[in-house]
PDB file of C-alpha atoms and ligand atoms in Angstrom:
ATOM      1  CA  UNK A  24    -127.578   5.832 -73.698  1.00 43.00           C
ATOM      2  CA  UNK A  25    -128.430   2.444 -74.901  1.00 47.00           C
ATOM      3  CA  UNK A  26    -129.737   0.979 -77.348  1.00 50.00           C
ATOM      4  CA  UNK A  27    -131.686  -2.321 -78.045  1.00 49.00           C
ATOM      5  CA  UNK A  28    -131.113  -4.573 -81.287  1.00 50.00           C
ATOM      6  CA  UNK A  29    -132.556  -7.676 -82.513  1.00 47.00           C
ATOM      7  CA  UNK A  30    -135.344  -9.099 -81.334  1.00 45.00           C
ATOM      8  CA  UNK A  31    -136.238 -10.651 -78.253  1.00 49.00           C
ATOM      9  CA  UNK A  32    -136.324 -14.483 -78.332  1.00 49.00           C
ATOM     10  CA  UNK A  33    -137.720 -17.468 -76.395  1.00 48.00           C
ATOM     11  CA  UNK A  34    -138.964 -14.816 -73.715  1.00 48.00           C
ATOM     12  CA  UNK A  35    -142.409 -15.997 -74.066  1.00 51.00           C
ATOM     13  CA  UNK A  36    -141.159 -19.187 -72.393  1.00 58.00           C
ATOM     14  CA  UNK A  37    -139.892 -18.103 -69.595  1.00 59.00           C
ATOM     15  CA  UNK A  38    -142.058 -16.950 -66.421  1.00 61.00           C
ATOM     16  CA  UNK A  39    -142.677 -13.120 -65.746  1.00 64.00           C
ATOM     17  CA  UNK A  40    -140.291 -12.872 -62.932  1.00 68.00           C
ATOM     18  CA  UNK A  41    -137.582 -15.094 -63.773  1.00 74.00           C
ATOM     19  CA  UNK A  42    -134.123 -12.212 -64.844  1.00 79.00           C
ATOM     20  CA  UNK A  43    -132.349 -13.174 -67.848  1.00 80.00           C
ATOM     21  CA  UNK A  44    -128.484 -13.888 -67.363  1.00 80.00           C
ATOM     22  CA  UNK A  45    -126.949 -11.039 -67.806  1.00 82.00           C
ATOM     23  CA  UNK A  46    -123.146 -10.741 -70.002  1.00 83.00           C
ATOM     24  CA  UNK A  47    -121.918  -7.388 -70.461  1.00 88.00           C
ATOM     25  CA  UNK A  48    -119.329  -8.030 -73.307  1.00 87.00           C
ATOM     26  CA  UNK A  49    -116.565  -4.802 -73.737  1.00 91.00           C
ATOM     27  CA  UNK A  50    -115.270  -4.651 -77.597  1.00 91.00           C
ATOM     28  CA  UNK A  51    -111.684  -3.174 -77.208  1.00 92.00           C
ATOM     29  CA  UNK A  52    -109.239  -2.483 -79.985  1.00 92.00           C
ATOM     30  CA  UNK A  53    -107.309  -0.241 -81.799  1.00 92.00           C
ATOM     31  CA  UNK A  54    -108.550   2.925 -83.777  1.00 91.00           C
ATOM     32  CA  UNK A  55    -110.172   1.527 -87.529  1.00 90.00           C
ATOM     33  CA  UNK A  56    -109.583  -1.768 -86.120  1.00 88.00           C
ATOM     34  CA  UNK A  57    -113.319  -2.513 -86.775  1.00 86.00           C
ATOM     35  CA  UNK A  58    -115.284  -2.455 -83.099  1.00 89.00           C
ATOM     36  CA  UNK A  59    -118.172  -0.512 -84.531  1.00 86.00           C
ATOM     37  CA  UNK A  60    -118.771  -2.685 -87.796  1.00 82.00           C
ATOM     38  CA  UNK A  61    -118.406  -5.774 -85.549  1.00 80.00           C
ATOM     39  CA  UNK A  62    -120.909  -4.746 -83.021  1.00 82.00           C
ATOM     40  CA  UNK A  63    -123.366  -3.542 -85.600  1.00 79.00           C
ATOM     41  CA  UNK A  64    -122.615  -6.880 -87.622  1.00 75.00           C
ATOM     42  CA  UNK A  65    -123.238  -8.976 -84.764  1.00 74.00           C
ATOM     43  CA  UNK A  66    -126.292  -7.354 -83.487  1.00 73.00           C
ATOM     44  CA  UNK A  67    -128.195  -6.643 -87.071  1.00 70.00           C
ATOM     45  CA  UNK A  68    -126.357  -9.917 -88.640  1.00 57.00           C
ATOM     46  CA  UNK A  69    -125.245  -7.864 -91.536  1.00 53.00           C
ATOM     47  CA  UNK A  70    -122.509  -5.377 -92.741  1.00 51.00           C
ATOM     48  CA  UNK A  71    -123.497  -1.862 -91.933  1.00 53.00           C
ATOM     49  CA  UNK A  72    -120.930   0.772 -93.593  1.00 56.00           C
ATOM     50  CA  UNK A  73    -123.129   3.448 -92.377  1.00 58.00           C
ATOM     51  CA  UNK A  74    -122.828   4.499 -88.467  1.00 58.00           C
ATOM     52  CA  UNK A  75    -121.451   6.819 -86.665  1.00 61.00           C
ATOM     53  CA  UNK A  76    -117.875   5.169 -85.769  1.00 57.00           C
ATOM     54  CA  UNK A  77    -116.687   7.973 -82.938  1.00 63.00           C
ATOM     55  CA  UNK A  78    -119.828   7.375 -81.168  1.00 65.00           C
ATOM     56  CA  UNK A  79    -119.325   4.795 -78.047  1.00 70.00           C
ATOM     57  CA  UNK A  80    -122.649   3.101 -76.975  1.00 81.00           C
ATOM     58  CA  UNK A  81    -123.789   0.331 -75.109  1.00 86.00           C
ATOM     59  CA  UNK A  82    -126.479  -2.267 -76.730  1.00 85.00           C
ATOM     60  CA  UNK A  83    -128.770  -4.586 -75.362  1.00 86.00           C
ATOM     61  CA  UNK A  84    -129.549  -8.096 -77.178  1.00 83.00           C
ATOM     62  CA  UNK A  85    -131.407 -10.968 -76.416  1.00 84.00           C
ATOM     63  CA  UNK A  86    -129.628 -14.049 -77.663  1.00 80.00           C
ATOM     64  CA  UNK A  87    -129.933 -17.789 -77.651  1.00 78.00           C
ATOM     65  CA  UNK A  88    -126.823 -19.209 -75.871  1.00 74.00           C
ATOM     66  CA  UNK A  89    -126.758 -22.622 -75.930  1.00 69.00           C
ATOM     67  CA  UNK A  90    -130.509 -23.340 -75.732  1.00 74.00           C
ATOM     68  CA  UNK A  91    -130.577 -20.748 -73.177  1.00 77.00           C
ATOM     69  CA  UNK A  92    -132.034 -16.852 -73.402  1.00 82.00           C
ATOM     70  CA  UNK A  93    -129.002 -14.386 -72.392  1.00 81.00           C
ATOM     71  CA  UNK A  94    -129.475 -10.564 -71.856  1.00 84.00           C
ATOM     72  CA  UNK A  95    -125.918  -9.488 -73.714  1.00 84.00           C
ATOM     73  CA  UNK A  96    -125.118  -6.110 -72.995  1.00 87.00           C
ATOM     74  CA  UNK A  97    -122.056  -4.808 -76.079  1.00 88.00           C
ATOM     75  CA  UNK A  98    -120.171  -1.647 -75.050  1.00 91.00           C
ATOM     76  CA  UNK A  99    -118.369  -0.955 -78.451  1.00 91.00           C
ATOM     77  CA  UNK A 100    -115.669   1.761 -77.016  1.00 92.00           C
ATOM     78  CA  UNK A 101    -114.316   4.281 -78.631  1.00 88.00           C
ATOM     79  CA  UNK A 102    -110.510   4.902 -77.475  1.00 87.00           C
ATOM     80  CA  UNK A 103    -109.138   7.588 -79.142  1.00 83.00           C
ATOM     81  CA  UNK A 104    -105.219   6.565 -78.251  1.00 81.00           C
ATOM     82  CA  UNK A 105    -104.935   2.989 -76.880  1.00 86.00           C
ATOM     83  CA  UNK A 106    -106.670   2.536 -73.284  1.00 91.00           C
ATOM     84  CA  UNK A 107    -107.247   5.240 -71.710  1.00 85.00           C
ATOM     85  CA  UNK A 108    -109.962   5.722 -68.780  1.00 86.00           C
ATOM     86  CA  UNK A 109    -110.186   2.173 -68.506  1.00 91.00           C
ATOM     87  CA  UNK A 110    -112.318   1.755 -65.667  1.00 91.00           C
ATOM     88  CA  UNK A 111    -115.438   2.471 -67.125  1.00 90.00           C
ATOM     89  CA  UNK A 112    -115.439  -0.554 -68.929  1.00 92.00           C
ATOM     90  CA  UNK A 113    -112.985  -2.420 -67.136  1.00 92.00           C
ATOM     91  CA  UNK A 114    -115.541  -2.280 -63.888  1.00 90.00           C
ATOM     92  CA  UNK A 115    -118.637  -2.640 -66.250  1.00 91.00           C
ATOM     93  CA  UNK A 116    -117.569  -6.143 -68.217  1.00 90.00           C
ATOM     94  CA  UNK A 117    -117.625  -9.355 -67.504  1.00 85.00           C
ATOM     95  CA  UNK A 118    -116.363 -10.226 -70.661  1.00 84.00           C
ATOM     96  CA  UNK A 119    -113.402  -8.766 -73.210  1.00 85.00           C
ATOM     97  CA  UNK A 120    -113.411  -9.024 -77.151  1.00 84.00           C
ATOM     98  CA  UNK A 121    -109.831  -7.530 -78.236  1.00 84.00           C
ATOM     99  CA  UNK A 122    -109.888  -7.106 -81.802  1.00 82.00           C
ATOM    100  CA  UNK A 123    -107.599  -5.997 -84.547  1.00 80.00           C
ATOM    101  CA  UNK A 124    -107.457  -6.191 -88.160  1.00 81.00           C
ATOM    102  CA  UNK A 125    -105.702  -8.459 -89.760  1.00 75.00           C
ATOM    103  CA  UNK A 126    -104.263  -5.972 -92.736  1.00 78.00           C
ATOM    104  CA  UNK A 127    -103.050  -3.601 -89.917  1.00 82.00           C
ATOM    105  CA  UNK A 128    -100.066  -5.582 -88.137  1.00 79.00           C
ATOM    106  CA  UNK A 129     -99.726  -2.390 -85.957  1.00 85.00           C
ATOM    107  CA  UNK A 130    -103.510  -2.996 -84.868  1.00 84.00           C
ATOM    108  CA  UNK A 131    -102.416  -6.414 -83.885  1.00 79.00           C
ATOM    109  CA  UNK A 132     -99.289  -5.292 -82.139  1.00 80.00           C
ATOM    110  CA  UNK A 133    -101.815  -2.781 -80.378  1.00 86.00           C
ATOM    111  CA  UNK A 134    -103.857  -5.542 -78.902  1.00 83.00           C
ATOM    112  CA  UNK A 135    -100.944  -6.397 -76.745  1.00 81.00           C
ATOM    113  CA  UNK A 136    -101.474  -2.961 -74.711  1.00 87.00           C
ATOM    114  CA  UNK A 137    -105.232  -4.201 -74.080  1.00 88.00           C
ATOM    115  CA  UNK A 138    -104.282  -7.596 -72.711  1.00 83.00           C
ATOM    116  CA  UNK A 139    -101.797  -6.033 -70.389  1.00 84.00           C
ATOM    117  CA  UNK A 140    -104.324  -3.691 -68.853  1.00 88.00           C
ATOM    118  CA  UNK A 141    -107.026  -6.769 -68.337  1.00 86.00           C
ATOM    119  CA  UNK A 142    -104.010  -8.554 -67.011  1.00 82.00           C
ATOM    120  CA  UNK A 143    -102.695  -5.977 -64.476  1.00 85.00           C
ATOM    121  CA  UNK A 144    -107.426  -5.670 -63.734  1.00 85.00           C
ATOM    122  CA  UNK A 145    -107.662  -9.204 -63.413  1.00 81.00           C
ATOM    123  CA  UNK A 146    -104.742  -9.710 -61.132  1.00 81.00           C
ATOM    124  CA  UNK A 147    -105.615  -6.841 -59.396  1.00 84.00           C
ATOM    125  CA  UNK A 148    -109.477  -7.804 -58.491  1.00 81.00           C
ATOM    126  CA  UNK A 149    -108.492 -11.017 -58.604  1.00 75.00           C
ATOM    127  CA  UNK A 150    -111.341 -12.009 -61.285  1.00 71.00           C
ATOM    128  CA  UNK A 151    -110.911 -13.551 -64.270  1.00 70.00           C
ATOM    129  CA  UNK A 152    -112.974 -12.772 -67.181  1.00 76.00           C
ATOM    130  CA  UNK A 153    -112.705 -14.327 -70.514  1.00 78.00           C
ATOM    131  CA  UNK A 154    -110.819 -12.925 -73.220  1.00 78.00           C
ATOM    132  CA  UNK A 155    -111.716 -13.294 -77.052  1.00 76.00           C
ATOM    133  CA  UNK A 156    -108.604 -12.353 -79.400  1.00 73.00           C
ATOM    134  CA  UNK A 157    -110.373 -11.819 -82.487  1.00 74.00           C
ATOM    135  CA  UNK A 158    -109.083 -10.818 -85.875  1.00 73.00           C
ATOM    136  CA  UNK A 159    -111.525  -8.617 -87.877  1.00 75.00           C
ATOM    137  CA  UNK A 160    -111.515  -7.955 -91.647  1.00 76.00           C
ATOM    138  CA  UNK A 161    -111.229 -11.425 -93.272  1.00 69.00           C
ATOM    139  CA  UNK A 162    -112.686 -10.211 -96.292  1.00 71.00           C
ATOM    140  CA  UNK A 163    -109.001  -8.247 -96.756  1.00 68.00           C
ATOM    141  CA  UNK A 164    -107.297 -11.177 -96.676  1.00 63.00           C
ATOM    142  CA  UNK A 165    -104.914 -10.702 -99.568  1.00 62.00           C
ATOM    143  CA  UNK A 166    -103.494  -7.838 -97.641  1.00 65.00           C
ATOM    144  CA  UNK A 167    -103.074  -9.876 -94.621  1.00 61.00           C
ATOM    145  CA  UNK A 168     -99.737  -8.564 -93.102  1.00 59.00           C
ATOM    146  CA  UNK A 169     -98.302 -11.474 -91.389  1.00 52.00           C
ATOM    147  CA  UNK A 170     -96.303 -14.939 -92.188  1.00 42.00           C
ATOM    148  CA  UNK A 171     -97.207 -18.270 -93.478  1.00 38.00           C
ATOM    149  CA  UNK A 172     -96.833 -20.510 -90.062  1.00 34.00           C
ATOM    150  CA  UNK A 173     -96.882 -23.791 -89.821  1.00 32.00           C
ATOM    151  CA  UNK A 174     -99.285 -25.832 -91.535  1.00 29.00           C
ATOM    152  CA  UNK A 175     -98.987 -22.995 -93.919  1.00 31.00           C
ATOM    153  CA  UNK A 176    -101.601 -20.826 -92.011  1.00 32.00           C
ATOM    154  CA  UNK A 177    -100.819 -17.298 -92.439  1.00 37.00           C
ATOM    155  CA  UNK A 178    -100.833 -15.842 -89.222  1.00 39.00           C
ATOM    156  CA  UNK A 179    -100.427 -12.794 -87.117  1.00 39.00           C
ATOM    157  CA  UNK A 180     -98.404 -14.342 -84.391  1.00 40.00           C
ATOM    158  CA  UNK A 181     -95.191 -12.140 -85.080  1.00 42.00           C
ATOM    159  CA  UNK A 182     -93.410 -10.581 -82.244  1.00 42.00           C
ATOM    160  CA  UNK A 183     -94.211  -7.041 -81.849  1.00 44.00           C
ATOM    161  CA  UNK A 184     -91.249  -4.011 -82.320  1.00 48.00           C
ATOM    162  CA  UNK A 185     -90.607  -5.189 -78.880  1.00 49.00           C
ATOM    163  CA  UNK A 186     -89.497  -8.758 -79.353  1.00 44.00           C
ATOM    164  CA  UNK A 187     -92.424  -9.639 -77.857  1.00 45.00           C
ATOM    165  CA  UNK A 188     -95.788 -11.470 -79.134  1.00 43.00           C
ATOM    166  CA  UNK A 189     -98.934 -10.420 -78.087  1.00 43.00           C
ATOM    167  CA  UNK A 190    -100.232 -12.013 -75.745  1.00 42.00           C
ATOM    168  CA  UNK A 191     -96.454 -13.091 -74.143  1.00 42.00           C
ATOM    169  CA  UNK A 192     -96.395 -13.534 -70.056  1.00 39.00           C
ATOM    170  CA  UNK A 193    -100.430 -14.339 -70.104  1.00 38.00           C
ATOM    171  CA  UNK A 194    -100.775 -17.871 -69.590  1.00 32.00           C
ATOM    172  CA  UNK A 195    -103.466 -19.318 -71.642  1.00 30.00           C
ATOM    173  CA  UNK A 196    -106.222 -21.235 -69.159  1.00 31.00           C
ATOM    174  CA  UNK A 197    -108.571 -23.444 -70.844  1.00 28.00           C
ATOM    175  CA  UNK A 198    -111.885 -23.631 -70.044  1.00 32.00           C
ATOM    176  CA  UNK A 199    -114.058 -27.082 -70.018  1.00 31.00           C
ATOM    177  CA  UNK A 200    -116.942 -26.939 -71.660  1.00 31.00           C
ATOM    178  CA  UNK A 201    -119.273 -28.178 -69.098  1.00 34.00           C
ATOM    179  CA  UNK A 202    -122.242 -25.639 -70.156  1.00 34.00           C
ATOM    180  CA  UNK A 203    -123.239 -28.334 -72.407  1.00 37.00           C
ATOM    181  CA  UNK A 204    -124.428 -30.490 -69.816  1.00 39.00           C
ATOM    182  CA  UNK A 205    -127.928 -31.149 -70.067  1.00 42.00           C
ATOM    183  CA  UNK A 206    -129.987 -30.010 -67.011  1.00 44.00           C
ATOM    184  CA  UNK A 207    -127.342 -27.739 -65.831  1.00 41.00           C
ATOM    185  CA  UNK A 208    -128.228 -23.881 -65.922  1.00 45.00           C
ATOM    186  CA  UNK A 209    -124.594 -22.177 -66.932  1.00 47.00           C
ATOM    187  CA  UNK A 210    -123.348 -20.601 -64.012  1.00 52.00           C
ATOM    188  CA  UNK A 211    -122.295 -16.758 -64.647  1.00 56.00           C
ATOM    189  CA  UNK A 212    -119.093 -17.094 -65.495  1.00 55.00           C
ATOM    190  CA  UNK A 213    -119.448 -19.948 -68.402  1.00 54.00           C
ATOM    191  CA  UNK A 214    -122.546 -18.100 -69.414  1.00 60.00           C
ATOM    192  CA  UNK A 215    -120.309 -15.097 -70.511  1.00 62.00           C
ATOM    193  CA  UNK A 216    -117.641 -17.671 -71.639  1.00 63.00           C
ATOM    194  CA  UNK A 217    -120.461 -18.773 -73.997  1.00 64.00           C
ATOM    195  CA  UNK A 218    -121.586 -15.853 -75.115  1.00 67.00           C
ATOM    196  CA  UNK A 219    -118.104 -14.709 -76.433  1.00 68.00           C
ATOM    197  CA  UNK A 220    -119.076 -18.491 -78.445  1.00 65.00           C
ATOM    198  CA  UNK A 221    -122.018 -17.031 -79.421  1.00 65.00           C
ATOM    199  CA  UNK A 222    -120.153 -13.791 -80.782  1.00 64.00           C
ATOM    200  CA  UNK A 223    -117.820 -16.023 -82.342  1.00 61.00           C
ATOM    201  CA  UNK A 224    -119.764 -17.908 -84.410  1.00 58.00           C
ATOM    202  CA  UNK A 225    -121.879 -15.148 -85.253  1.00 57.00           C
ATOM    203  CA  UNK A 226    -119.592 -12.333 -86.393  1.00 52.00           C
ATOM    204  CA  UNK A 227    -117.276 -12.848 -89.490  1.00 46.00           C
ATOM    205  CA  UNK A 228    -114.243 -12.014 -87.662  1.00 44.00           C
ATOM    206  CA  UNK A 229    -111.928 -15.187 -86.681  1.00 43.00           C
ATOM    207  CA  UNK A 230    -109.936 -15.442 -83.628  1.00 41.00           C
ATOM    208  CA  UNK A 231    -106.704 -16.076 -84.460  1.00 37.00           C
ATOM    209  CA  UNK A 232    -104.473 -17.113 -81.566  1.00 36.00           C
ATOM    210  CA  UNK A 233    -103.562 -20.386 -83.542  1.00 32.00           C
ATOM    211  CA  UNK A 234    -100.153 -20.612 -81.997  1.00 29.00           C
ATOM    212  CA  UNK A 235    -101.300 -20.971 -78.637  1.00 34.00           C
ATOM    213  CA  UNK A 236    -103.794 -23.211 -79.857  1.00 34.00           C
ATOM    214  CA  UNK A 237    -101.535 -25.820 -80.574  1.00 33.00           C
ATOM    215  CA  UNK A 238    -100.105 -25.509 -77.287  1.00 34.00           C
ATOM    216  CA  UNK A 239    -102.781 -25.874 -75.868  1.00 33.00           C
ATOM    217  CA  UNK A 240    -103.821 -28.819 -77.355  1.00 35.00           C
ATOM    218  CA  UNK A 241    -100.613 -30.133 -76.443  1.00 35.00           C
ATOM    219  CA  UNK A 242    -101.597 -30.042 -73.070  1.00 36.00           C
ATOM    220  CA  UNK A 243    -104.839 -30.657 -73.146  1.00 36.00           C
ATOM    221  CA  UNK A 244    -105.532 -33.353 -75.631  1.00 36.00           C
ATOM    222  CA  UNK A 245    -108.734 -34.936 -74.539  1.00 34.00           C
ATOM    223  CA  UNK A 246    -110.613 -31.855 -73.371  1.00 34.00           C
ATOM    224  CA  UNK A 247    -109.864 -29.807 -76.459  1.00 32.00           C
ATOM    225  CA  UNK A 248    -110.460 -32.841 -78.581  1.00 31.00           C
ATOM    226  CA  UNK A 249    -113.466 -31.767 -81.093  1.00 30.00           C
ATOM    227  CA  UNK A 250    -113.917 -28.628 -79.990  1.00 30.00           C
ATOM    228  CA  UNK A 251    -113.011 -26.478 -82.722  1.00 29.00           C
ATOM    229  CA  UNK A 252    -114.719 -23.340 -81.084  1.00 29.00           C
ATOM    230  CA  UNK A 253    -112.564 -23.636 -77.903  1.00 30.00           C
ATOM    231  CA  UNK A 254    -109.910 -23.744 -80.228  1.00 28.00           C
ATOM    232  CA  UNK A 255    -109.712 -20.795 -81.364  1.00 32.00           C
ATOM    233  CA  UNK A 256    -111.407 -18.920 -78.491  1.00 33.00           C
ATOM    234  CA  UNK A 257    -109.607 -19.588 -75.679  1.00 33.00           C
ATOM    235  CA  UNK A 258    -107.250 -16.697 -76.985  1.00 34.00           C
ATOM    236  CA  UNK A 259    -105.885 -15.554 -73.497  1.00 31.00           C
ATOM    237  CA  UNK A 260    -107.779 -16.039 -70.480  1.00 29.00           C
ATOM    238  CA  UNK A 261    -105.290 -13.678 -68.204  1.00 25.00           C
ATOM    239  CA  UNK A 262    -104.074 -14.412 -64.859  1.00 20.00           C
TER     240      UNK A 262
HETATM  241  N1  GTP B   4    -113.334  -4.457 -95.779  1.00 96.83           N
HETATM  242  C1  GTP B   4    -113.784  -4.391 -94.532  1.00 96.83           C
HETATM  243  N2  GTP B   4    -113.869  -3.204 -93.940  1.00 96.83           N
HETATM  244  C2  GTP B   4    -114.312  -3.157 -92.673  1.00 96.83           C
HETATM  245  C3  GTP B   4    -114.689  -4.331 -91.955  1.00 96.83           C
HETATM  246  N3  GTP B   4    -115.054  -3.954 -90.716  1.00 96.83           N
HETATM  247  C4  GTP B   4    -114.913  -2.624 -90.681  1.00 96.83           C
HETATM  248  N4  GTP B   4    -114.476  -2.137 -91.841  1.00 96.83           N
HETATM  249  C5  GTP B   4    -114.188  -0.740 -92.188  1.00 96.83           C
HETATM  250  O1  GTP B   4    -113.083  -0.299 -91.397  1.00 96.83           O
HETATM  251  C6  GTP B   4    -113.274   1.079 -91.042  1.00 96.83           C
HETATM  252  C7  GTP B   4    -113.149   1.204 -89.536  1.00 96.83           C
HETATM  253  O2  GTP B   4    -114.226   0.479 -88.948  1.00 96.83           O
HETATM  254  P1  GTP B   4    -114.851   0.916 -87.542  1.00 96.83           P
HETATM  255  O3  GTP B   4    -115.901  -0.074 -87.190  1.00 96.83           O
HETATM  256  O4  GTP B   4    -115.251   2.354 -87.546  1.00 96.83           O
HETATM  257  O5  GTP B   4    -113.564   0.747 -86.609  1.00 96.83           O
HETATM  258  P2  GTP B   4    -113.451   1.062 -85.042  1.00 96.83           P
HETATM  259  O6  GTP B   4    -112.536   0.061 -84.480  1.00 96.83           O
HETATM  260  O7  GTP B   4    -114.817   1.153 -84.419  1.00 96.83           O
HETATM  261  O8  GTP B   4    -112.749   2.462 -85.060  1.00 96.83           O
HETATM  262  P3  GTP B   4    -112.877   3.652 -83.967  1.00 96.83           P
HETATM  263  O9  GTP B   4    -114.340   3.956 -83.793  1.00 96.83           O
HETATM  264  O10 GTP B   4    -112.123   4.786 -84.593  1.00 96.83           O
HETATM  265  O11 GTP B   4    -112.245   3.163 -82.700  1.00 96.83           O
HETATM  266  C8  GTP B   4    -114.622   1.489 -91.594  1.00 96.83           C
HETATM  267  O12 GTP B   4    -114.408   2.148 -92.826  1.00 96.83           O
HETATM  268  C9  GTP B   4    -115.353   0.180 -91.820  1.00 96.83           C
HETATM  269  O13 GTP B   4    -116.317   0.236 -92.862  1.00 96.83           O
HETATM  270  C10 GTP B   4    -114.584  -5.597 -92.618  1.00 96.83           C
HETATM  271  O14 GTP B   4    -114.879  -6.667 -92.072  1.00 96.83           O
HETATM  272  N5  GTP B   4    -114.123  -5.552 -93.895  1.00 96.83           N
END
């Protein structure tokens, strides 16, 4: 079943025939890790305690995307285990939030299991969708569990019981930014890069891959210049 939310804007513009761009965005995570109150926050713009969390549902939203009308389909999943039957939304999205909450280290650690699978899809099908790390519950933050990393950010970026940190063996890619261009309609794949933006700067969830951020910006020091968004969701586009 699915659902609409929100209402539609700057259709009125746009001629009869002309199809919206279409993002189907998959909201992956742990158990609690908040994937319902995320979807429901970002669709109503407010904090709904009252839903049914076991329920997994696709919704449809109209939303502005840089200037530009996009048709964002959310499948908020409901895993009971880690992933499991995968394919139904590994085949459906175009575009992966992974979120975990950020007083629930084993959440976090769990978010390793979902990059892996996109990994192993994406290498597979050889497509490359964007990933959004995001960390969920800010409002919790004195129960954070993680360290104080440099700059004295607290941050989740602790290696897992494996020795590993999330994310490890998934080489970060980093998108420009070109959808900004004026006159230039977004071609698919940056449209769904910018509606993960859009998600970003809508929800109250951060992404929180500040690490790699740095790196990043190591390497890329006049494209990432500015761009504070990129920074922190570039999280792990996987190859
Ligand atoms: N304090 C606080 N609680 C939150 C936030 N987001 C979600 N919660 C609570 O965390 C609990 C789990 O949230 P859900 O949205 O059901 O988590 P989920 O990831 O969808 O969980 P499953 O449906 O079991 O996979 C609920 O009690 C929410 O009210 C938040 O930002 N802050």
């Amino acid at each position: 079943m699915s659902s609409m939310f929100g209402k539609p804007r700057a259709s009125a513009e746009r001629p009869p025939q002309t199809p919206l761009p279409e993002c189907n965005v998959a909201i992956l995570g742990c158990r609690g890790a908040g994937k319902s109150a995320l979807t429901v926050k970002f669709l109503t713009k407010r904090f709904i305690s009252e839903y049914d969390p076991n329920l997994e549902d696709t919704y449809t939203s109209e939303e502005l995307v840089d200037q530009q009308p996009v048709l964002l389909k959310v499948m908020d999943t409901a895993d009971q285990d880690g992933p499991g039957n995968c394919e139904r939304y590994l085949c459906w999205a175009s575009a992966f939030l992974v979120v975990y909450s950020i007083e629930d280290r084993r959440s976090f650690e769990g978010c390793q299991r979902y990059l892996e699978v996109l990994a192993l899809h994406a290498r597979g099908c050889q497509r490359h969708c964007p990933v959004l790390l995001l960390g969920n519950k800010l409002d919790m933050d004195q129960y954070r569990e993680g360290t104080t990393g440099p700059c004295g950010v607290k941050q989740q970026a602790q290696p897992t019981s494996g020795g590993k940190y999330p994310g490890d063996g998934h080489s970060l890619q980093f998108a420009p930014c070109p959808w900004n261009t004026p006159g230039q309609t977004p071609p698919a794949a940056l449209c769904q890069v910018s509606a993960l933006k859009c998600w970003s700067t809508h929800s109250w969830g951060i992404p929180t891959w500040r690490a790699q951020w740095s790196r990043c910006q190591e390497q890329h020091p006049a494209s990432t210049r500015g761009r504070a968004w990129q920074a922190q969701s570039i999280s792990s586009s996987l190859l």
